Structure formats: structure tokens, C-alpha cells
Short mmCIF file of C-alpha atoms in Angstrom, two decimals:
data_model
loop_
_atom_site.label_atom_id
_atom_site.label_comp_id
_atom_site.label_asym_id
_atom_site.label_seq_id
_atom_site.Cartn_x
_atom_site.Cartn_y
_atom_site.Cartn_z
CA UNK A 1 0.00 0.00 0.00
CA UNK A 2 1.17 3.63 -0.85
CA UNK A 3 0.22 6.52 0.90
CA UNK A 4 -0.08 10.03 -0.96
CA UNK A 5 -0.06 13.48 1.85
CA UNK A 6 -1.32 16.52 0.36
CA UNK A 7 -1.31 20.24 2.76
CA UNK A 8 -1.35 23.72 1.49
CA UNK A 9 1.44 26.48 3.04
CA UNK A 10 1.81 29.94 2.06
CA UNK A 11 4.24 30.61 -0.47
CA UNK A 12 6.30 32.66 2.13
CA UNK A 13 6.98 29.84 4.29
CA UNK A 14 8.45 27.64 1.52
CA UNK A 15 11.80 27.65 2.89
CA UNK A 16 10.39 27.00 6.55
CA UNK A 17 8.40 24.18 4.90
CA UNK A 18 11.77 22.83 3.15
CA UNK A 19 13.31 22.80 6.04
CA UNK A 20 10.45 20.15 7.87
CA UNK A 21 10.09 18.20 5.19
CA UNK A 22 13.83 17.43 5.66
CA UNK A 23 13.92 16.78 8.97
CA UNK A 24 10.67 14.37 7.93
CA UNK A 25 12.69 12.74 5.39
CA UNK A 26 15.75 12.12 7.82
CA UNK A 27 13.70 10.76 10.45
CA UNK A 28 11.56 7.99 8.31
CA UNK A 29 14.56 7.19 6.06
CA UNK A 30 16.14 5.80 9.78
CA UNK A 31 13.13 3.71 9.53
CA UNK A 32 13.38 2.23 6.16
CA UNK A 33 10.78 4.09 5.00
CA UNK A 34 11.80 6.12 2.06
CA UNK A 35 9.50 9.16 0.46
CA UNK A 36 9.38 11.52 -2.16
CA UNK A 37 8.22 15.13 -2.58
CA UNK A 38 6.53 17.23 -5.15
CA UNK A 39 4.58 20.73 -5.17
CA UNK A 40 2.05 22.16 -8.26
CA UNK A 41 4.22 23.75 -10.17
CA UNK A 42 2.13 27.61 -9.28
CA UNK A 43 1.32 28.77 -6.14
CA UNK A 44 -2.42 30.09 -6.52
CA UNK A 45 -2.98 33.11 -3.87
CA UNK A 46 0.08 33.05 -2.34
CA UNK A 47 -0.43 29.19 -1.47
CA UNK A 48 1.18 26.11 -2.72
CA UNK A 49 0.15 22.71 -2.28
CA UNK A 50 2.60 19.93 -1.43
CA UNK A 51 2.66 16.27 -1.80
CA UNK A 52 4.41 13.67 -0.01
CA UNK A 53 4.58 10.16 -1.60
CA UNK A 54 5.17 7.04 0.66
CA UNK A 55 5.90 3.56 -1.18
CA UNK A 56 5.48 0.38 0.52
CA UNK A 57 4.24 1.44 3.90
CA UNK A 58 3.60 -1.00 7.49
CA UNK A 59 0.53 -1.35 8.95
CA UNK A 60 1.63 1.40 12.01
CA UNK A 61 2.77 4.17 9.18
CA UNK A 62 0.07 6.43 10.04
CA UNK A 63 1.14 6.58 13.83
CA UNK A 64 4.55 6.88 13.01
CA UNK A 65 4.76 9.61 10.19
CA UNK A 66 2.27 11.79 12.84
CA UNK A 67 4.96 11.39 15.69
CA UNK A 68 7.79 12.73 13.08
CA UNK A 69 5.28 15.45 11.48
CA UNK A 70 4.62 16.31 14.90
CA UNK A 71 9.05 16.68 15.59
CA UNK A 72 9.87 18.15 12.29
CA UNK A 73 7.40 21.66 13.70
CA UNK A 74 5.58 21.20 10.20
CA UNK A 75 1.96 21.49 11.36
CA UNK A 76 2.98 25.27 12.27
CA UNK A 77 3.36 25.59 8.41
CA UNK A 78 -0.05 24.18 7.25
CA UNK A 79 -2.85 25.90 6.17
CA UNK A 80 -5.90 23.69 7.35
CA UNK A 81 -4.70 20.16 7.90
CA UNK A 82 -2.58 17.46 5.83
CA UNK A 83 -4.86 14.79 4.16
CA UNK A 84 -3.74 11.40 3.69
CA UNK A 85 -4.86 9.15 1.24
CA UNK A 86 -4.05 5.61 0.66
CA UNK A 87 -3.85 3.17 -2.77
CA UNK A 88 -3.07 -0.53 -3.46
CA UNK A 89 -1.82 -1.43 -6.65
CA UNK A 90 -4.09 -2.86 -9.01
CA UNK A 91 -3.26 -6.21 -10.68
CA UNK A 92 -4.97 -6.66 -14.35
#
């Protein structure tokens, strides 16, 4: 199963954001648990929206990616809250 994040930040934070995301990154590539980031390409109103992609994930993913969100000060960042949504590969 793959898990795709989505949140929305204000283009003025972008570097603050950058800097969460790589604490995020550090902390869940300890655990074997790589990722990947992307943004829309335009911010619309000042706001971008960012994606975080996670491949391959354990059954307890959800509790741990909220206790490194939670270290990596990136919920000060979001506008609203991050939404996480979750796909299984389809076999034809």
C-alpha cells in the first residue's frame, strides 16, 4: 500500500516548509521508510500545495509519520490540515 499526503502552506513559508520536510525525510529514512516530494508547479494566492509520496508502507505508518510530522514543527506551516490518502496497486 502507498500513501499520498497533500497540505497547502503559504508561499512565504516555503523555505520554513523545506526545512520540515527534511527533517521528515531524515527521520523515516532511519526507519526504512523512504519518500518523495513534489509541489504544483504555481502557487495560486500566495499558497502552494505539497505532496508527499510514501511507497510500501507498514501497517503502524500512520502513527509513526504523525509522531515525526509532529518533531519536524511542520503542522505550524499548514494551512488547514494534511490529508492522507491511501492506494493498493491494481493487478490486471
Amino acid at each position: 500500500m502507498h500513501c499520498y499526503v497533500y497540505f497547502k502552506a503559504h508561499l512565504s513559508n516555503q523555505t520554513a516548509v523545506l526545512h520540515c520536510l527534511t527533517y521528515l525525510r531524515t527521520s523515516l529514512d532511519q526507519l526504512g521508510l523512504s519518500s518523495e516530494v513534489q509541489k504544483r508547479p504555481n502557487a495560486h494566492d500566495g499558497v502552494e500545495t505539497w505532496m508527499e509520496i510514501y511507497r510500501d508502507i507498514p501497517e503502524d505508518f500512520e502513527e509513526t509519520l504523525a509522531k515525526a510530522v509532529s518533531q519536524s514543527g511542520l503542522d505550524s506551516h499548514v494551512i488547514g490540515k494534511r490529508h492522507l490518502e491511501y492506494f493498493v496497486a491494481v493487478t490486471f
